[in-house]
Amino acid sequence: KAGVTQTPRYLIKTRGQQVTLSCSPISGHRSVSWYQQTPGQGLQFLFEYFSETQRNKGNFPGRFSGRQFSNSRSEMNVSTLELGDSALYLCASSLGAGEAEAFFGQGTRLTVV
Amino acid sequence: QKEVEQNSGPLSVPEGAIASLNCTYSDRVSQSFFWYRQYSGKSPELIMSIYSNGDKEDGRFTAQLNKASQYVSLLIRDSQPSDSATYLCAVRGGSYIPTFGRGTSLIVHP
């Protein structure tokens, strides 16, 4: 059974640019959550999508947005990148919304220069 | 502000010993509690979940929950060098938004 797939694995962007990250959940999983992990702040919840609808949102500015497609794949977009957006972005999938057990992808390492 | 607190460590234990990892949380209505293991450069991996007071055992791992004290712990018996990693405590409340602790670094030395 394939795990959670995130693309790309590594990304370097310039301040002010925008970026789109992709996540394909485990087959059959309908919920996708996104997290930002930094050494200073740890793992922080960005948002959760279920059945193409955003179910929950963490405390991040509106520059961070996402969407989910009918096949449960999800994308996360960050506009007007700032140096502080440099982080590991992790996607986690679970069977249902608010599901307790989530499985993480390998993450996308974003570096903003 | 919902908080989850963990000692950052590192916690160093000899091979074969019991490693005890602790976590406290501030949100009294928290319902679900999780322990994730994260190896350096890898993504978190769920190792235990616990929902009611008491102990839950899975192999060498035991999770303990005390909601009155707002405390959850993870015991690793017969610790192995391969257990060396950062252990993240996560708490999910009624809003279903999970809050993670900063993690405790565990080092198991031969």
GROMACS .gro file of C-alpha atoms in nm:
model
  223
    1LYS     CA    1   0.000   0.000   0.000
    2ALA     CA    2   0.155   0.329  -0.110
    3GLY     CA    3   0.212   0.590   0.157
    4VAL     CA    4   0.157   0.963   0.151
    5THR     CA    5   0.343   1.123  -0.138
    6GLN     CA    6   0.458   1.482  -0.133
    7THR     CA    7   0.613   1.668  -0.422
    8PRO     CA    8   0.853   1.825  -0.466
    9ARG     CA    9   1.086   1.708  -0.191
   10TYR     CA   10   1.302   2.018  -0.203
   11LEU     CA   11   1.236   2.369  -0.325
   12ILE     CA   12   1.428   2.695  -0.327
   13LYS     CA   13   1.234   3.015  -0.388
   14THR     CA   14   1.303   3.386  -0.372
   15ARG     CA   15   1.127   3.626  -0.138
   16GLY     CA   16   0.805   3.756  -0.289
   17GLN     CA   17   0.747   3.452  -0.509
   18GLN     CA   18   0.470   3.203  -0.458
   19VAL     CA   19   0.490   2.828  -0.426
   20THR     CA   20   0.255   2.533  -0.462
   21LEU     CA   21   0.314   2.204  -0.284
   22SER     CA   22   0.134   1.881  -0.361
   23CYS     CA   23   0.020   1.589  -0.148
   24SER     CA   24  -0.132   1.258  -0.253
   25PRO     CA   25  -0.286   1.075   0.045
   26ILE     CA   26  -0.296   0.705   0.109
   27SER     CA   27  -0.550   0.537  -0.116
   28GLY     CA   28  -0.890   0.548   0.050
   29HIS     CA   29  -0.799   0.830   0.285
   30ARG     CA   30  -1.020   1.133   0.240
   31SER     CA   31  -0.869   1.375   0.489
   32VAL     CA   32  -0.549   1.568   0.431
   33SER     CA   33  -0.384   1.794   0.687
   34TRP     CA   34  -0.089   2.026   0.636
   35TYR     CA   35   0.176   2.120   0.891
   36GLN     CA   36   0.474   2.350   0.906
   37GLN     CA   37   0.777   2.231   1.100
   38THR     CA   38   1.059   2.463   1.202
   39PRO     CA   39   1.330   2.428   1.467
   40GLY     CA   40   1.198   2.731   1.652
   41GLN     CA   41   0.824   2.664   1.649
   42GLY     CA   42   0.806   2.289   1.615
   43LEU     CA   43   0.520   2.127   1.429
   44GLN     CA   44   0.230   2.362   1.367
   45PHE     CA   45  -0.106   2.283   1.214
   46LEU     CA   46  -0.193   2.476   0.898
   47PHE     CA   47  -0.526   2.334   0.781
   48GLU     CA   48  -0.727   2.020   0.720
   49TYR     CA   49  -0.931   1.927   0.416
   50PHE     CA   50  -1.199   1.664   0.389
   51SER     CA   51  -1.418   1.602   0.086
   52GLU     CA   52  -1.280   1.912  -0.085
   53THR     CA   53  -1.379   2.134   0.209
   54GLN     CA   54  -1.153   2.304   0.459
   55ARG     CA   55  -1.255   2.166   0.797
   56ASN     CA   56  -1.008   2.336   1.028
   57LYS     CA   57  -0.753   2.612   1.001
   58GLY     CA   58  -0.455   2.692   1.219
   59ASN     CA   59  -0.323   3.033   1.311
   60PHE     CA   60  -0.142   3.126   0.989
   61PRO     CA   61  -0.181   3.436   0.769
   62GLY     CA   62  -0.398   3.434   0.461
   63ARG     CA   63  -0.089   3.393   0.241
   64PHE     CA   64  -0.118   3.025   0.325
   65SER     CA   65  -0.401   2.855   0.142
   66GLY     CA   66  -0.493   2.513   0.021
   67ARG     CA   67  -0.741   2.307  -0.167
   68GLN     CA   68  -0.842   1.949  -0.213
   69PHE     CA   69  -0.952   1.778  -0.529
   70SER     CA   70  -1.219   1.516  -0.582
   71ASN     CA   71  -0.955   1.240  -0.578
   72SER     CA   72  -0.847   1.363  -0.230
   73ARG     CA   73  -0.516   1.497  -0.355
   74SER     CA   74  -0.436   1.830  -0.198
   75GLU     CA   75  -0.227   2.133  -0.279
   76MET     CA   76  -0.097   2.402  -0.052
   77ASN     CA   77  -0.006   2.746  -0.179
   78VAL     CA   78   0.203   3.014  -0.014
   79SER     CA   79   0.203   3.356  -0.176
   80THR     CA   80   0.444   3.644  -0.130
   81LEU     CA   81   0.705   3.425   0.031
   82GLU     CA   82   0.900   3.553   0.329
   83LEU     CA   83   1.231   3.431   0.467
   84GLY     CA   84   1.044   3.301   0.772
   85ASP     CA   85   0.845   3.064   0.554
   86SER     CA   86   1.152   2.846   0.517
   87ALA     CA   87   1.047   2.519   0.677
   88LEU     CA   88   0.961   2.156   0.629
   89TYR     CA   89   0.602   2.131   0.511
   90LEU     CA   90   0.437   1.805   0.602
   91CYS     CA   91   0.117   1.654   0.478
   92ALA     CA   92  -0.072   1.389   0.672
   93SER     CA   93  -0.361   1.175   0.556
   94SER     CA   94  -0.629   0.996   0.751
   95LEU     CA   95  -0.946   0.807   0.675
   96GLY     CA   96  -1.193   1.068   0.788
   97ALA     CA   97  -1.222   1.423   0.911
   98GLY     CA   98  -1.081   1.480   1.256
   99GLU     CA   99  -0.953   1.127   1.245
  100ALA     CA  100  -0.720   1.047   1.529
  101GLU     CA  101  -0.452   0.857   1.347
  102ALA     CA  102  -0.268   1.034   1.071
  103PHE     CA  103   0.013   0.919   0.846
  104PHE     CA  104   0.273   1.171   0.738
  105GLY     CA  105   0.444   1.212   0.404
  106GLN     CA  106   0.817   1.275   0.376
  107GLY     CA  107   0.765   1.646   0.350
  108THR     CA  108   0.874   1.928   0.125
  109ARG     CA  109   1.175   2.126   0.239
  110LEU     CA  110   1.117   2.487   0.133
  111THR     CA  111   1.401   2.735   0.146
  112VAL     CA  112   1.326   3.101   0.082
  113VAL     CA  113   1.627   3.316  -0.010
  114GLN     CA  114  -0.348   2.942   2.390
  115LYS     CA  115  -0.349   2.564   2.404
  116GLU     CA  116  -0.004   2.437   2.499
  117VAL     CA  117   0.169   2.104   2.504
  118GLU     CA  118   0.490   2.096   2.701
  119GLN     CA  119   0.774   1.848   2.672
  120ASN     CA  120   1.124   1.847   2.811
  121SER     CA  121   1.348   1.897   2.508
  122GLY     CA  122   1.617   1.670   2.649
  123PRO     CA  123   1.824   1.503   2.539
  124LEU     CA  124   1.721   1.212   2.754
  125SER     CA  125   2.006   0.965   2.756
  126VAL     CA  126   1.948   0.605   2.866
  127PRO     CA  127   2.160   0.290   2.839
  128GLU     CA  128   2.055   0.011   2.610
  129GLY     CA  129   1.807  -0.220   2.780
  130ALA     CA  130   1.680   0.043   3.023
  131ILE     CA  131   1.333   0.198   3.044
  132ALA     CA  132   1.300   0.539   2.882
  133SER     CA  133   1.030   0.761   3.028
  134LEU     CA  134   0.901   1.053   2.822
  135ASN     CA  135   0.658   1.303   2.965
  136CYS     CA  136   0.412   1.555   2.832
  137THR     CA  137   0.172   1.801   2.995
  138TYR     CA  138  -0.109   1.988   2.825
  139SER     CA  139  -0.315   2.292   2.911
  140ASP     CA  140  -0.651   2.228   2.740
  141ARG     CA  141  -0.875   2.044   2.985
  142VAL     CA  142  -1.119   1.935   2.715
  143SER     CA  143  -0.851   1.748   2.522
  144GLN     CA  144  -0.981   1.413   2.404
  145SER     CA  145  -0.711   1.237   2.205
  146PHE     CA  146  -0.344   1.195   2.278
  147PHE     CA  147  -0.069   1.070   2.053
  148TRP     CA  148   0.298   0.991   2.053
  149TYR     CA  149   0.496   1.027   1.732
  150ARG     CA  150   0.855   0.927   1.671
  151GLN     CA  151   1.064   1.135   1.435
  152TYR     CA  152   1.407   1.027   1.322
  153SER     CA  153   1.645   1.300   1.213
  154GLY     CA  154   1.560   1.412   0.861
  155LYS     CA  155   1.244   1.201   0.848
  156SER     CA  156   0.874   1.267   0.898
  157PRO     CA  157   0.683   1.186   1.219
  158GLU     CA  158   0.554   0.833   1.259
  159LEU     CA  159   0.259   0.752   1.486
  160ILE     CA  160   0.357   0.497   1.749
  161MET     CA  161   0.082   0.523   2.012
  162SER     CA  162  -0.258   0.677   2.065
  163ILE     CA  163  -0.455   0.688   2.390
  164TYR     CA  164  -0.800   0.824   2.465
  165SER     CA  165  -0.894   0.723   2.820
  166ASN     CA  166  -0.725   0.735   3.157
  167GLY     CA  167  -0.487   0.457   3.241
  168ASP     CA  168  -0.225   0.260   3.056
  169LYS     CA  169  -0.215   0.130   2.701
  170GLU     CA  170   0.052  -0.117   2.603
  171ASP     CA  171   0.180  -0.203   2.257
  172GLY     CA  172   0.490  -0.418   2.247
  173ARG     CA  173   0.772  -0.234   2.420
  174PHE     CA  174   0.571   0.087   2.438
  175THR     CA  175   0.328   0.192   2.710
  176ALA     CA  176   0.131   0.514   2.701
  177GLN     CA  177  -0.009   0.648   3.027
  178LEU     CA  178  -0.280   0.911   3.053
  179ASN     CA  179  -0.396   1.105   3.356
  180LYS     CA  180  -0.657   1.360   3.252
  181ALA     CA  181  -0.699   1.498   3.605
  182SER     CA  182  -0.332   1.592   3.611
  183GLN     CA  183  -0.330   1.676   3.237
  184TYR     CA  184  -0.036   1.449   3.190
  185VAL     CA  185   0.052   1.186   2.933
  186SER     CA  186   0.367   0.978   2.923
  187LEU     CA  187   0.537   0.720   2.707
  188LEU     CA  188   0.747   0.439   2.847
  189ILE     CA  189   0.984   0.246   2.624
  190ARG     CA  190   1.100  -0.081   2.777
  191ASP     CA  191   1.422  -0.255   2.679
  192SER     CA  192   1.538   0.057   2.494
  193GLN     CA  193   1.743  -0.003   2.180
  194PRO     CA  194   1.983   0.229   1.996
  195SER     CA  195   1.727   0.226   1.712
  196ASP     CA  196   1.484   0.401   1.948
  197SER     CA  197   1.708   0.709   1.940
  198ALA     CA  198   1.488   0.979   1.791
  199THR     CA  199   1.275   1.277   1.883
  200TYR     CA  200   0.941   1.187   2.038
  201LEU     CA  201   0.654   1.426   1.978
  202CYS     CA  202   0.348   1.444   2.199
  203ALA     CA  203   0.030   1.560   2.029
  204VAL     CA  204  -0.305   1.652   2.180
  205ARG     CA  205  -0.635   1.694   2.000
  206GLY     CA  206  -0.926   1.873   2.162
  207GLY     CA  207  -1.286   1.930   2.075
  208SER     CA  208  -1.196   2.150   1.782
  209TYR     CA  209  -1.000   1.863   1.628
  210ILE     CA  210  -0.705   2.092   1.573
  211PRO     CA  211  -0.397   1.904   1.696
  212THR     CA  212  -0.132   2.074   1.907
  213PHE     CA  213   0.216   1.928   1.911
  214GLY     CA  214   0.485   1.959   2.172
  215ARG     CA  215   0.836   2.056   2.064
  216GLY     CA  216   0.953   1.700   2.123
  217THR     CA  217   1.198   1.521   2.348
  218SER     CA  218   1.522   1.394   2.203
  219LEU     CA  219   1.601   1.041   2.321
  220ILE     CA  220   1.947   0.891   2.296
  221VAL     CA  221   1.994   0.523   2.372
  222HIS     CA  222   2.361   0.442   2.410
  223PRO     CA  223   2.506   0.090   2.384
   0.00000   0.00000   0.00000
